[in-house]
Short mmCIF file of C-alpha atoms and ligand atoms in Angstrom, two decimals:
data_model
loop_
_atom_site.label_atom_id
_atom_site.label_comp_id
_atom_site.label_asym_id
_atom_site.label_seq_id
_atom_site.Cartn_x
_atom_site.Cartn_y
_atom_site.Cartn_z
CA UNK U 118 -22.13 26.77 71.94
CA UNK U 119 -25.44 28.21 73.12
CA UNK U 120 -28.29 28.65 70.68
CA UNK U 121 -28.88 31.97 68.95
CA UNK U 122 -32.29 33.49 69.54
CA UNK U 123 -35.01 34.19 66.95
CA UNK U 124 -38.72 34.87 67.39
CA UNK U 125 -41.97 35.81 65.72
CA UNK U 126 -43.71 38.94 67.06
CA UNK U 127 -47.43 39.59 66.68
CA UNK U 128 -50.67 40.19 68.54
CA UNK U 129 -52.18 37.70 69.11
CA UNK U 130 -49.42 35.16 68.56
CA UNK U 131 -50.50 31.91 70.21
CA UNK U 132 -51.74 30.35 66.93
CA UNK U 133 -48.53 31.09 65.01
CA UNK U 134 -47.00 28.11 63.24
CA UNK U 135 -43.63 29.84 62.86
CA UNK U 136 -41.96 28.32 65.97
CA UNK U 137 -42.81 24.81 64.74
CA UNK U 138 -41.65 25.55 61.20
CA UNK U 139 -38.35 27.10 62.29
CA UNK U 140 -37.54 24.37 64.78
CA UNK U 141 -37.95 21.86 61.97
CA UNK U 142 -35.61 23.96 59.82
CA UNK U 143 -33.09 24.10 62.69
CA UNK U 144 -33.23 20.35 63.23
CA UNK U 145 -32.85 19.64 59.54
CA UNK U 146 -29.94 22.03 58.93
CA UNK U 147 -28.21 21.64 62.31
CA UNK U 148 -28.19 25.42 62.75
CA UNK U 149 -27.92 26.27 66.46
CA UNK U 150 -31.02 28.39 66.87
CA UNK U 151 -33.89 28.71 69.29
CA UNK U 152 -37.12 30.21 67.92
CA UNK U 153 -39.94 31.44 70.16
CA UNK U 154 -43.18 33.44 69.86
CA UNK U 155 -43.47 36.88 71.44
CA UNK U 156 -46.72 38.79 71.91
CA UNK U 157 -46.01 42.52 71.78
CA UNK U 158 -48.53 44.89 73.39
CA UNK U 159 -50.57 46.67 70.69
CA UNK U 160 -48.94 49.97 71.63
CA UNK U 161 -45.52 48.48 72.33
CA UNK U 162 -44.13 46.98 69.14
CA UNK U 163 -41.04 49.20 68.85
CA UNK U 164 -40.10 48.70 72.51
CA UNK U 165 -40.47 44.92 72.14
CA UNK U 166 -38.20 44.89 69.09
CA UNK U 167 -35.52 47.04 70.69
CA UNK U 168 -35.56 44.96 73.85
CA UNK U 169 -35.25 41.74 71.84
CA UNK U 170 -32.14 42.87 69.96
CA UNK U 171 -30.64 44.56 73.03
CA UNK U 172 -30.98 41.21 74.78
CA UNK U 173 -28.86 39.52 72.10
CA UNK U 174 -31.70 38.34 69.79
CA UNK U 175 -30.56 37.72 66.20
CA UNK U 176 -33.69 37.94 64.07
CA UNK U 177 -37.43 38.48 64.14
CA UNK U 178 -40.36 37.52 62.00
CA UNK U 179 -43.19 40.00 62.21
CA UNK U 180 -46.85 39.23 61.74
CA UNK U 181 -50.26 40.87 62.07
CA UNK U 182 -50.76 43.69 63.01
CA UNK U 183 -47.16 44.93 63.06
CA UNK U 184 -45.78 44.41 59.53
CA UNK U 185 -46.17 48.07 58.51
CA UNK U 186 -44.65 49.26 61.80
CA UNK U 187 -41.68 46.93 61.29
CA UNK U 188 -41.10 48.49 57.88
CA UNK U 189 -41.23 52.01 59.35
CA UNK U 190 -39.05 51.18 62.34
CA UNK U 191 -36.13 49.83 60.30
CA UNK U 192 -32.98 51.90 59.64
CA UNK U 193 -32.72 50.38 56.17
CA UNK U 194 -34.65 47.98 53.95
CA UNK U 195 -33.95 45.25 51.45
CA UNK U 196 -34.81 46.37 47.92
CA UNK U 197 -37.70 43.91 47.68
CA UNK U 198 -39.19 45.26 50.93
CA UNK U 199 -39.16 48.89 49.81
CA UNK U 200 -42.35 48.92 47.70
CA UNK U 201 -44.04 46.27 49.83
CA UNK U 202 -44.58 48.89 52.54
CA UNK U 203 -44.44 46.13 55.12
CA UNK U 204 -41.79 43.82 56.54
CA UNK U 205 -42.01 40.30 57.91
CA UNK U 206 -38.29 39.87 58.66
CA UNK U 207 -35.96 41.97 60.84
CA UNK U 208 -32.31 41.59 61.74
CA UNK U 209 -29.30 43.73 62.58
CA UNK U 210 -26.50 44.24 60.08
CA UNK U 211 -22.82 44.43 61.03
CA UNK U 212 -23.13 48.14 61.78
CA UNK U 213 -25.92 47.37 64.25
CA UNK U 214 -28.60 48.91 62.01
CA UNK U 215 -32.05 47.35 62.01
CA UNK U 216 -32.74 45.91 58.54
CA UNK U 217 -36.25 45.11 57.26
CA UNK U 218 -36.95 42.51 54.60
CA UNK U 219 -40.13 41.07 53.15
CA UNK U 220 -40.07 37.42 52.11
CA UNK U 221 -43.84 36.98 51.57
CA UNK U 222 -43.80 37.58 47.81
CA UNK U 223 -40.79 35.33 47.38
CA UNK U 224 -42.69 32.67 49.35
CA UNK U 225 -45.76 32.90 47.14
CA UNK U 226 -43.81 32.81 43.89
CA UNK U 227 -41.60 29.95 45.01
CA UNK U 228 -44.60 27.90 46.16
CA UNK U 229 -46.28 28.39 42.78
CA UNK U 230 -43.18 27.77 40.66
CA UNK U 231 -41.09 25.24 42.57
CA UNK U 232 -43.72 23.31 44.53
CA UNK U 233 -46.66 23.36 42.12
CA UNK U 234 -44.97 23.83 38.72
CA UNK U 235 -47.15 26.84 37.84
CA UNK U 236 -45.49 29.26 35.41
CA UNK U 237 -46.25 32.94 35.81
CA UNK U 238 -44.18 34.13 32.85
CA UNK U 239 -46.55 35.11 30.04
CA UNK U 240 -49.59 34.29 32.20
CA UNK U 241 -52.75 36.35 32.54
CA UNK U 242 -53.07 36.83 36.30
CA UNK U 243 -56.01 38.11 38.34
CA UNK U 244 -55.17 39.27 41.87
CA UNK U 245 -58.05 39.81 44.28
CA UNK U 246 -57.59 42.38 47.04
CA UNK U 247 -55.53 45.53 47.44
CA UNK U 248 -54.56 45.47 51.11
CA UNK U 249 -51.21 44.90 52.80
CA UNK U 250 -51.05 41.22 51.85
CA UNK U 251 -51.38 41.98 48.14
CA UNK U 252 -49.02 44.95 48.22
CA UNK U 253 -46.42 42.66 49.80
CA UNK U 254 -46.44 40.16 46.93
CA UNK U 255 -46.94 42.29 43.80
CA UNK U 256 -43.24 43.03 43.21
CA UNK U 257 -42.07 39.39 43.09
CA UNK U 258 -45.14 38.39 41.00
CA UNK U 259 -44.41 41.12 38.42
CA UNK U 260 -40.76 40.07 38.36
CA UNK U 261 -41.95 36.81 36.78
CA UNK U 262 -43.04 38.79 33.69
CA UNK U 263 -46.70 37.88 33.37
CA UNK U 264 -48.51 39.01 30.19
CA UNK U 265 -51.04 40.87 32.31
CA UNK U 266 -51.86 41.49 35.94
CA UNK U 267 -55.34 42.66 36.86
CA UNK U 268 -55.98 43.81 40.43
CA UNK U 269 -59.64 43.57 41.45
CA UNK U 270 -60.81 44.96 44.76
CA UNK U 271 -64.02 45.88 46.58
CA UNK U 272 -62.65 49.43 46.92
CA UNK U 273 -61.47 50.09 43.36
CA UNK U 274 -59.48 53.20 44.32
CA UNK U 275 -57.11 51.03 46.40
CA UNK U 276 -56.48 48.73 43.44
CA UNK U 277 -55.84 51.78 41.25
CA UNK U 278 -53.35 53.15 43.79
CA UNK U 279 -51.42 49.87 43.60
CA UNK U 280 -51.23 49.98 39.81
CA UNK U 281 -49.74 53.47 40.11
CA UNK U 282 -47.28 52.37 42.79
CA UNK U 283 -46.10 49.32 40.81
CA UNK U 284 -46.17 50.86 37.31
CA UNK U 285 -42.34 50.88 37.22
CA UNK U 286 -42.15 47.16 38.04
CA UNK U 287 -44.69 46.09 35.40
CA UNK U 288 -42.22 45.90 32.48
CA UNK U 289 -44.12 44.57 29.46
CA UNK U 290 -47.03 43.35 31.58
CA UNK U 291 -50.36 45.13 31.28
CA UNK U 292 -51.24 46.29 34.78
CA UNK U 293 -54.85 47.27 35.48
CA UNK U 294 -57.35 47.79 38.29
CA UNK U 295 -61.09 47.13 38.52
CA UNK U 296 -63.99 46.04 40.74
CA UNK U 297 -64.84 42.39 41.35
CA UNK U 298 -67.77 42.30 38.93
CA UNK U 299 -65.83 43.70 35.98
CA UNK U 300 -63.54 40.91 34.66
CA UNK U 301 -65.48 38.42 32.50
CA UNK U 302 -62.62 36.83 30.56
CA UNK U 303 -60.66 33.70 31.58
CA UNK U 304 -57.41 33.97 33.55
CA UNK U 305 -54.51 31.49 33.76
CA UNK U 306 -53.87 32.18 37.44
CA UNK U 307 -56.12 33.74 40.08
CA UNK U 308 -54.59 34.73 43.42
CA UNK U 309 -56.95 35.55 46.28
CA UNK U 310 -55.30 38.05 48.62
CA UNK U 311 -58.50 39.37 50.23
CA UNK U 312 -59.39 38.54 53.79
CA UNK U 313 -62.98 37.79 52.66
CA UNK U 314 -62.58 34.05 53.34
CA UNK U 315 -61.94 34.83 57.01
CA UNK U 316 -65.56 35.93 57.18
CA UNK U 317 -66.65 33.08 54.90
CA UNK U 318 -67.38 35.71 52.19
CA UNK U 319 -66.80 35.35 48.47
CA UNK U 320 -65.77 38.24 46.24
CA UNK U 321 -68.65 38.58 43.73
CA UNK U 322 -66.73 37.47 40.63
CA UNK U 323 -68.17 36.42 37.28
CA UNK U 324 -67.56 32.66 36.89
CA UNK U 325 -66.17 33.27 33.37
CA UNK U 326 -62.82 34.15 34.94
CA UNK U 327 -62.34 30.41 35.50
CA UNK U 328 -61.84 27.84 32.77
CA UNK U 329 -60.59 24.26 32.82
CA UNK U 330 -57.02 25.61 32.62
CA UNK U 331 -57.21 28.08 35.51
CA UNK U 332 -54.98 27.64 38.57
CA UNK U 333 -56.30 29.25 41.75
CA UNK U 334 -54.22 30.20 44.78
CA UNK U 335 -55.79 31.34 48.05
CA UNK U 336 -53.14 33.05 50.18
CA UNK U 337 -55.11 31.91 53.25
CA UNK U 338 -54.85 28.37 54.48
CA UNK U 339 -57.05 26.16 56.59
CA UNK U 340 -57.63 22.48 57.29
CA UNK U 341 -60.66 22.48 55.01
CA UNK U 342 -60.73 23.77 51.43
CA UNK U 343 -61.11 27.56 51.71
CA UNK U 344 -64.41 29.16 50.71
CA UNK U 345 -62.76 30.73 47.68
CA UNK U 346 -61.05 27.55 46.51
CA UNK U 347 -64.30 25.61 46.86
CA UNK U 348 -66.03 28.19 44.66
CA UNK U 349 -63.22 27.84 42.10
CA UNK U 350 -63.50 24.04 42.11
CA UNK U 351 -67.29 24.23 41.75
CA UNK U 352 -66.72 26.38 38.69
CA UNK U 353 -64.27 23.97 37.06
CA UNK U 354 -60.79 25.29 37.98
CA UNK U 355 -57.89 23.01 37.01
CA UNK U 356 -56.14 23.11 40.40
CA UNK U 357 -56.50 25.02 43.66
CA UNK U 358 -53.86 25.66 46.32
CA UNK U 359 -54.00 27.28 49.72
CA UNK U 360 -51.30 29.41 51.39
CA UNK U 361 -49.61 26.79 53.57
CA UNK U 362 -46.75 26.41 51.08
CA UNK U 363 -46.35 30.18 50.93
CA UNK U 364 -46.16 30.34 54.73
CA UNK U 365 -43.38 27.76 54.82
CA UNK U 366 -41.52 29.21 51.83
CA UNK U 367 -41.50 32.72 53.34
CA UNK U 368 -40.16 31.21 56.56
CA UNK U 369 -37.43 29.34 54.66
CA UNK U 370 -36.39 32.55 52.92
CA UNK U 371 -36.20 34.41 56.28
CA UNK U 372 -34.09 31.54 57.62
CA UNK U 373 -31.78 31.86 54.60
CA UNK U 374 -31.51 35.64 55.08
CA UNK U 375 -30.53 35.14 58.74
CA UNK U 376 -28.40 32.01 58.55
CA UNK U 377 -27.16 31.81 54.95
CA UNK U 378 -28.57 28.28 54.68
CA UNK U 379 -31.75 27.38 52.80
CA UNK U 380 -33.74 24.59 54.44
CA UNK U 381 -35.64 21.92 52.46
CA UNK U 382 -39.29 22.92 52.53
CA UNK U 383 -41.03 19.80 51.17
CA UNK U 384 -40.76 17.69 54.34
CA UNK U 385 -41.87 20.63 56.47
CA UNK U 386 -44.89 21.31 54.23
CA UNK U 387 -45.85 17.61 54.54
CA UNK U 388 -45.42 17.64 58.31
CA UNK U 389 -47.42 20.85 58.79
CA UNK U 390 -50.21 19.71 56.46
CA UNK U 391 -50.74 16.70 58.70
CA UNK U 392 -50.22 18.64 61.95
P1 ATR F 1200 -54.31 42.29 54.69
O1 ATR F 1200 -53.09 42.74 55.46
O2 ATR F 1200 -54.77 40.89 55.00
O3 ATR F 1200 -54.17 42.53 53.23
P2 ATR F 1200 -56.00 44.60 54.73
O4 ATR F 1200 -54.86 45.49 54.37
O5 ATR F 1200 -57.02 45.04 55.74
O6 ATR F 1200 -55.49 43.20 55.26
O7 ATR F 1200 -56.75 44.22 53.36
C1 ATR F 1200 -57.84 43.35 53.31
C2 ATR F 1200 -58.26 43.13 51.86
O8 ATR F 1200 -59.37 42.21 51.81
C3 ATR F 1200 -58.73 44.38 51.16
O9 ATR F 1200 -58.48 44.26 49.78
C4 ATR F 1200 -60.24 44.35 51.44
O10 ATR F 1200 -61.01 45.09 50.56
P3 ATR F 1200 -61.17 46.70 50.74
O11 ATR F 1200 -59.88 47.29 50.28
O12 ATR F 1200 -62.31 47.06 49.87
O13 ATR F 1200 -61.43 46.91 52.20
C5 ATR F 1200 -60.51 42.88 51.25
N1 ATR F 1200 -61.71 42.40 51.95
C6 ATR F 1200 -61.88 42.27 53.29
N2 ATR F 1200 -63.09 41.75 53.57
C7 ATR F 1200 -63.71 41.56 52.38
C8 ATR F 1200 -64.97 41.03 51.99
N3 ATR F 1200 -65.85 40.62 52.89
N4 ATR F 1200 -65.25 40.94 50.66
C9 ATR F 1200 -64.35 41.35 49.75
N5 ATR F 1200 -63.13 41.86 50.05
C10 ATR F 1200 -62.81 41.96 51.34
#
């Protein structure tokens, strides 16, 4: 039997770790898949997607800058992708419709809960940022029933818009928005979803948000400790994590959506950490 074809689409795409991650999943599970990386022209995302599925492709991951376009292009969306406003997973259903899913939030929550043993239920959570990355994870985070979720952003209006959008998902959690300099009380969990670290910048937070019990998660990952995680450690955080586990957990969830088989993530996280 010949392999079934999957790919990640982005621009640029040459640094993507997804082909390596998915080939390890394929090897481990014995699923007959081939997974490649495709660079779509900036103005040619839709054409690239249609061509891929027309050519017999089975599933796509979508990355920067096309996640919002993937969400718009789809004929239908998984429930968890609806409010995310962005999709990282595409496939065709039995009727040949293009389905969009978003596994990023699932990946973040699973990395925190299953890999790091961090409980979100009843926790006071501070989320930094209000862009696409944060919007993509808020639903699954709120599903864990935190006591409160505070969204802090440089542009406060964007954080406020997210609290309005996710008001229905908040349940008993207190959902609020503010600027970076406003929170001065300790949080149990702080999630950095800004792209500030990419520029080596730090959101100007009051150090009181961190105590000896605070867990910090930077959705970015890098070989060195991220700028934000280093700041958290310098201010006495209990533990800091970067987004490598989230990257591999979102990939595993896409693999499960496509193939119906969930790969083991721990060996892949170890392998990629040392890659
Ligand atoms: P992504 O898809 O990575 O979320 P995005 O939608 O452009 O990208 O959002 C980037 C986020 O990082 C935003 O919350 C942005 O703040 P603004 O909404 O005020 O633009 C935040 N961000 C980017 N650079 C930043 C910096 N240097 N300091 C603080 N926040 C920054």
